[in-house]
CSV table of C-alpha atoms in Angstrom, one decimal:
chain,number,residue,atom,x,y,z
A,16,UNK,CA,41.6,-38.8,-3.6
A,17,UNK,CA,41.2,-36.4,-6.4
A,18,UNK,CA,43.6,-33.6,-6.2
A,19,UNK,CA,42.6,-30.0,-6.5
A,20,UNK,CA,42.5,-29.4,-10.3
A,21,UNK,CA,45.3,-27.2,-12.1
A,22,UNK,CA,43.8,-24.6,-14.3
A,23,UNK,CA,45.2,-23.2,-17.6
A,24,UNK,CA,43.7,-20.5,-19.8
A,25,UNK,CA,43.4,-20.6,-23.5
A,26,UNK,CA,45.2,-18.5,-26.1
A,27,UNK,CA,43.5,-15.3,-27.5
A,28,UNK,CA,42.2,-17.2,-30.6
A,29,UNK,CA,40.4,-19.7,-28.6
A,30,UNK,CA,39.2,-17.6,-25.8
A,31,UNK,CA,35.7,-17.1,-27.3
A,32,UNK,CA,35.2,-21.0,-27.3
A,33,UNK,CA,37.1,-22.3,-24.3
A,34,UNK,CA,36.6,-21.5,-20.8
A,35,UNK,CA,39.7,-23.1,-19.5
A,36,UNK,CA,41.7,-26.3,-19.5
A,37,UNK,CA,42.1,-28.3,-16.3
A,38,UNK,CA,43.9,-31.4,-15.1
A,39,UNK,CA,42.4,-34.1,-13.0
A,40,UNK,CA,44.7,-36.3,-11.0
A,41,UNK,CA,43.7,-39.3,-8.8
A,42,UNK,CA,46.3,-40.2,-6.2
A,43,UNK,CA,44.5,-43.3,-5.3
A,44,UNK,CA,41.8,-45.6,-6.7
A,45,UNK,CA,38.3,-44.1,-6.4
A,46,UNK,CA,34.8,-45.6,-7.0
A,47,UNK,CA,31.4,-44.0,-7.2
A,48,UNK,CA,32.8,-40.4,-7.8
A,49,UNK,CA,29.7,-38.4,-8.7
A,50,UNK,CA,30.0,-36.4,-11.9
A,51,UNK,CA,27.7,-33.5,-11.3
A,52,UNK,CA,26.2,-31.6,-14.3
A,53,UNK,CA,28.2,-28.6,-15.1
A,54,UNK,CA,26.5,-26.8,-18.1
A,55,UNK,CA,29.6,-27.4,-20.2
A,56,UNK,CA,30.7,-30.1,-22.8
A,57,UNK,CA,34.3,-31.3,-22.4
A,58,UNK,CA,37.1,-32.8,-24.3
A,59,UNK,CA,39.0,-35.3,-22.0
A,60,UNK,CA,42.4,-36.8,-22.8
A,61,UNK,CA,43.8,-39.4,-20.6
A,62,UNK,CA,47.5,-38.6,-20.4
A,63,UNK,CA,48.4,-41.5,-18.0
A,64,UNK,CA,48.5,-45.2,-17.9
A,65,UNK,CA,45.5,-45.1,-15.5
A,66,UNK,CA,41.9,-45.8,-16.5
A,67,UNK,CA,38.4,-44.7,-15.7
A,68,UNK,CA,35.0,-46.1,-16.2
A,69,UNK,CA,31.8,-44.0,-16.4
A,70,UNK,CA,28.4,-45.0,-15.3
A,71,UNK,CA,25.8,-43.1,-17.1
A,72,UNK,CA,22.5,-44.0,-15.6
A,73,UNK,CA,22.3,-47.8,-16.3
A,74,UNK,CA,25.0,-47.7,-18.9
A,75,UNK,CA,28.7,-48.4,-18.3
A,76,UNK,CA,31.5,-47.2,-20.5
A,77,UNK,CA,35.2,-47.2,-20.3
A,78,UNK,CA,36.8,-43.8,-20.8
A,79,UNK,CA,38.5,-43.5,-24.2
A,80,UNK,CA,41.9,-42.0,-24.5
A,81,UNK,CA,40.3,-39.1,-26.4
A,82,UNK,CA,36.8,-38.5,-25.0
A,83,UNK,CA,34.0,-36.1,-25.8
A,84,UNK,CA,31.8,-35.8,-22.6
A,85,UNK,CA,28.5,-34.3,-23.5
A,86,UNK,CA,26.2,-32.5,-21.1
A,87,UNK,CA,25.1,-34.6,-18.3
A,88,UNK,CA,21.5,-34.4,-16.9
A,89,UNK,CA,21.2,-37.9,-15.5
A,90,UNK,CA,22.9,-39.4,-12.4
A,91,UNK,CA,26.5,-40.2,-13.4
A,92,UNK,CA,29.4,-41.7,-11.4
A,93,UNK,CA,32.9,-42.6,-12.3
A,94,UNK,CA,35.4,-45.2,-11.2
A,95,UNK,CA,39.1,-44.1,-11.4
A,96,UNK,CA,42.3,-46.1,-10.9
A,97,UNK,CA,45.2,-44.7,-9.0
A,98,UNK,CA,47.6,-42.5,-10.9
A,99,UNK,CA,45.0,-41.5,-13.6
A,100,UNK,CA,45.7,-38.1,-15.0
A,101,UNK,CA,43.2,-36.4,-17.4
A,102,UNK,CA,43.7,-33.1,-19.4
A,103,UNK,CA,40.3,-31.5,-20.0
A,104,UNK,CA,39.2,-28.9,-22.3
A,105,UNK,CA,36.0,-27.2,-21.0
A,106,UNK,CA,34.1,-25.5,-23.9
A,107,UNK,CA,31.6,-22.6,-23.4
A,108,UNK,CA,28.1,-24.0,-23.8
A,109,UNK,CA,27.7,-22.5,-27.3
A,110,UNK,CA,31.1,-23.7,-28.6
A,111,UNK,CA,31.9,-27.4,-28.6
A,112,UNK,CA,30.0,-28.3,-31.7
A,113,UNK,CA,31.9,-25.8,-33.7
A,114,UNK,CA,34.9,-28.2,-33.4
A,115,UNK,CA,32.9,-31.3,-34.1
A,116,UNK,CA,30.9,-32.6,-37.2
A,117,UNK,CA,28.0,-33.8,-35.1
A,118,UNK,CA,25.2,-31.8,-33.5
A,119,UNK,CA,25.9,-31.2,-29.8
A,120,UNK,CA,22.8,-33.2,-28.9
A,121,UNK,CA,24.4,-36.4,-30.2
A,122,UNK,CA,26.8,-36.3,-27.2
A,123,UNK,CA,24.4,-35.5,-24.4
A,124,UNK,CA,24.6,-38.1,-21.6
A,125,UNK,CA,27.3,-39.9,-23.5
A,126,UNK,CA,31.1,-40.6,-23.3
A,127,UNK,CA,32.2,-40.8,-27.0
A,128,UNK,CA,35.6,-41.7,-28.6
A,129,UNK,CA,36.8,-38.7,-30.5
A,130,UNK,CA,38.1,-41.2,-33.2
A,131,UNK,CA,34.7,-42.4,-33.9
A,132,UNK,CA,33.4,-38.8,-34.3
A,133,UNK,CA,36.1,-37.6,-36.7
A,134,UNK,CA,36.2,-41.0,-38.5
A,135,UNK,CA,40.0,-40.6,-38.3
A,136,UNK,CA,42.9,-42.3,-36.7
A,137,UNK,CA,44.2,-39.8,-34.1
A,138,UNK,CA,46.9,-42.1,-32.7
A,139,UNK,CA,49.5,-39.8,-34.2
A,140,UNK,CA,48.1,-36.8,-32.5
A,141,UNK,CA,47.9,-38.7,-29.2
A,142,UNK,CA,51.3,-40.1,-29.5
A,143,UNK,CA,52.8,-36.8,-30.1
A,144,UNK,CA,50.9,-35.3,-27.2
A,145,UNK,CA,52.2,-37.9,-24.8
A,146,UNK,CA,55.8,-37.2,-26.0
A,147,UNK,CA,55.6,-33.7,-24.7
A,148,UNK,CA,57.5,-33.4,-21.4
A,149,UNK,CA,55.3,-30.8,-19.6
A,150,UNK,CA,51.7,-29.9,-19.3
A,151,UNK,CA,52.3,-26.5,-20.8
A,152,UNK,CA,53.7,-28.2,-24.1
A,153,UNK,CA,50.9,-30.7,-24.1
A,154,UNK,CA,48.4,-27.8,-24.0
A,155,UNK,CA,50.2,-26.0,-26.7
A,156,UNK,CA,50.0,-29.0,-29.0
A,157,UNK,CA,46.3,-29.4,-28.0
A,158,UNK,CA,45.7,-25.8,-28.9
A,159,UNK,CA,47.2,-26.3,-32.3
A,160,UNK,CA,44.9,-29.3,-32.9
A,161,UNK,CA,41.9,-27.2,-31.8
A,162,UNK,CA,42.8,-24.2,-33.9
A,163,UNK,CA,43.1,-26.3,-36.9
A,164,UNK,CA,39.7,-27.8,-36.2
A,165,UNK,CA,38.4,-24.3,-35.9
A,166,UNK,CA,39.9,-23.1,-39.2
A,167,UNK,CA,38.5,-26.1,-41.0
A,168,UNK,CA,35.0,-25.9,-39.6
A,169,UNK,CA,31.9,-25.5,-41.7
A,170,UNK,CA,29.9,-24.5,-38.8
A,171,UNK,CA,28.2,-21.1,-39.2
A,172,UNK,CA,30.0,-18.9,-36.5
A,173,UNK,CA,27.3,-16.2,-36.9
A,174,UNK,CA,24.8,-18.8,-35.4
A,175,UNK,CA,27.2,-19.7,-32.7
A,176,UNK,CA,27.5,-16.1,-31.6
A,177,UNK,CA,23.7,-15.8,-31.5
A,178,UNK,CA,23.6,-19.0,-29.2
A,179,UNK,CA,26.4,-17.4,-27.1
A,180,UNK,CA,24.2,-14.4,-26.6
A,181,UNK,CA,21.1,-16.4,-25.7
A,182,UNK,CA,23.2,-18.6,-23.2
A,183,UNK,CA,24.5,-15.3,-21.6
A,184,UNK,CA,21.0,-14.0,-21.3
A,185,UNK,CA,19.7,-17.1,-19.7
A,186,UNK,CA,22.5,-17.1,-17.2
A,187,UNK,CA,21.9,-13.5,-16.4
A,188,UNK,CA,18.1,-14.1,-15.9
A,189,UNK,CA,18.6,-15.2,-12.3
A,190,UNK,CA,16.1,-17.6,-10.9
A,191,UNK,CA,13.5,-17.1,-13.7
A,192,UNK,CA,13.3,-18.5,-17.3
A,193,UNK,CA,10.7,-17.6,-20.0
A,194,UNK,CA,11.4,-18.9,-23.5
A,195,UNK,CA,8.6,-16.7,-25.0
A,196,UNK,CA,10.4,-13.5,-23.6
A,197,UNK,CA,13.8,-14.8,-24.8
A,198,UNK,CA,12.4,-15.3,-28.3
A,199,UNK,CA,10.8,-11.8,-28.3
A,200,UNK,CA,14.0,-10.1,-27.1
A,201,UNK,CA,15.9,-11.6,-30.1
A,202,UNK,CA,13.0,-11.5,-32.5
A,203,UNK,CA,13.3,-15.1,-33.5
A,204,UNK,CA,10.9,-18.0,-33.0
A,205,UNK,CA,10.9,-20.2,-29.9
A,206,UNK,CA,11.1,-23.2,-32.2
A,207,UNK,CA,14.2,-21.8,-33.8
A,208,UNK,CA,15.9,-21.2,-30.4
A,209,UNK,CA,15.1,-24.8,-29.4
A,210,UNK,CA,16.6,-26.1,-32.7
A,211,UNK,CA,19.9,-24.2,-32.5
A,212,UNK,CA,20.2,-25.1,-28.8
A,213,UNK,CA,20.1,-28.8,-29.6
A,214,UNK,CA,22.6,-28.3,-32.5
A,215,UNK,CA,25.1,-26.1,-30.7
A,216,UNK,CA,24.6,-26.6,-27.0
A,217,UNK,CA,23.2,-30.1,-26.8
A,218,UNK,CA,20.2,-29.4,-24.4
A,219,UNK,CA,17.2,-27.2,-24.6
A,220,UNK,CA,17.2,-23.6,-23.2
A,221,UNK,CA,15.2,-24.6,-20.3
A,222,UNK,CA,17.6,-27.6,-19.7
A,223,UNK,CA,20.6,-25.2,-19.7
A,224,UNK,CA,18.7,-22.9,-17.3
A,225,UNK,CA,17.9,-25.9,-15.0
A,226,UNK,CA,21.4,-27.2,-14.9
A,227,UNK,CA,22.7,-23.6,-14.1
A,228,UNK,CA,20.2,-23.4,-11.3
A,229,UNK,CA,21.4,-26.8,-10.1
A,230,UNK,CA,25.1,-25.8,-10.1
A,231,UNK,CA,24.3,-22.7,-8.2
A,232,UNK,CA,22.4,-24.7,-5.6
A,233,UNK,CA,25.2,-27.2,-5.5
A,234,UNK,CA,27.7,-24.6,-4.5
A,235,UNK,CA,25.4,-23.4,-1.7
A,236,UNK,CA,24.8,-26.9,-0.6
A,237,UNK,CA,28.5,-27.6,-0.4
A,238,UNK,CA,29.2,-24.4,1.5
A,239,UNK,CA,26.5,-25.5,4.1
A,240,UNK,CA,26.0,-21.9,5.1
A,241,UNK,CA,22.2,-21.8,4.6
A,242,UNK,CA,19.3,-24.1,5.2
A,243,UNK,CA,18.0,-26.3,2.4
A,244,UNK,CA,14.8,-24.3,2.4
A,245,UNK,CA,16.8,-21.0,2.0
A,246,UNK,CA,18.9,-22.5,-0.7
A,247,UNK,CA,15.9,-23.7,-2.6
A,248,UNK,CA,14.3,-20.4,-2.3
A,249,UNK,CA,17.4,-18.4,-3.3
A,250,UNK,CA,17.8,-20.5,-6.4
A,251,UNK,CA,14.3,-20.0,-7.5
A,252,UNK,CA,12.7,-23.5,-7.0
A,253,UNK,CA,8.9,-23.5,-6.3
A,254,UNK,CA,9.3,-25.3,-3.0
A,255,UNK,CA,11.6,-27.5,-1.1
A,256,UNK,CA,10.2,-30.6,-2.7
A,257,UNK,CA,10.8,-29.3,-6.1
A,258,UNK,CA,14.4,-28.5,-5.2
A,259,UNK,CA,15.1,-31.9,-3.8
A,260,UNK,CA,13.4,-33.8,-6.6
A,261,UNK,CA,15.4,-31.8,-9.4
A,262,UNK,CA,18.6,-32.1,-7.5
A,263,UNK,CA,18.4,-35.8,-7.1
A,264,UNK,CA,17.4,-36.2,-10.8
A,265,UNK,CA,20.8,-34.8,-11.7
A,266,UNK,CA,23.0,-36.0,-9.0
A,267,UNK,CA,21.5,-39.3,-7.9
A,268,UNK,CA,21.8,-37.8,-4.3
A,269,UNK,CA,19.7,-35.5,-2.3
A,270,UNK,CA,21.0,-32.1,-1.1
A,271,UNK,CA,21.2,-33.4,2.5
A,272,UNK,CA,23.3,-36.3,1.3
A,273,UNK,CA,25.8,-34.0,-0.5
A,274,UNK,CA,25.8,-31.6,2.5
A,275,UNK,CA,26.7,-34.5,4.9
A,276,UNK,CA,29.4,-35.8,2.5
A,277,UNK,CA,31.0,-32.3,2.4
A,278,UNK,CA,31.0,-32.1,6.1
A,279,UNK,CA,32.7,-35.6,6.4
A,280,UNK,CA,35.4,-34.3,4.2
A,281,UNK,CA,36.2,-31.5,6.7
């Protein structure tokens, strides 16, 4: 099984960009573990001798030691060997591309080796990380690496801050999304919003809204405290058919299948 994740929070200099660090540990071999869309890009480091294989739609990829996992909006599963431990940096939606040379859209629905992205041999960094005796010390070294990337970035932080505000507005908008109103509020064009979202976030504004709506519905489905009709209505879907169709397009499972799986765990 996958143990409940340990959560660690970033230092002050990285707080505007990183939501948290978390550690995934598999105590036994697992197959067909569903990776639900989260609305966040992640930097995952395998800090164990274990391994993982990710199934992105019809594509299969072995997880590299240093992985950039982009936004997921297709059914995705993972096979994990026993003893696998992964240290994960979860970036805020606007922030991951600040640390990377590529537009965020290059990573969407992909598991990418960071060595290939930076065109650099990061074996020294990885070896040094593995030498650290505790998770806290590993995270300290990871933070030093990320701060160095932040200091050396050529990304325009002003644009990133604008994207951050747009993301927050979308999240605060509840069950409705209107790109025209969003553009009018910030006095910028719809086309420009679409462009900077693909560059900085990796998905469109409506794509982010849809994933956030999905994650909200997923929480309610797992809680199984309401009917699927009520959940669909609360999350702003047109009708139950729309809810089920979009849910399955992301998860590869229907809401009812996820609800039954959660009940089995109990």
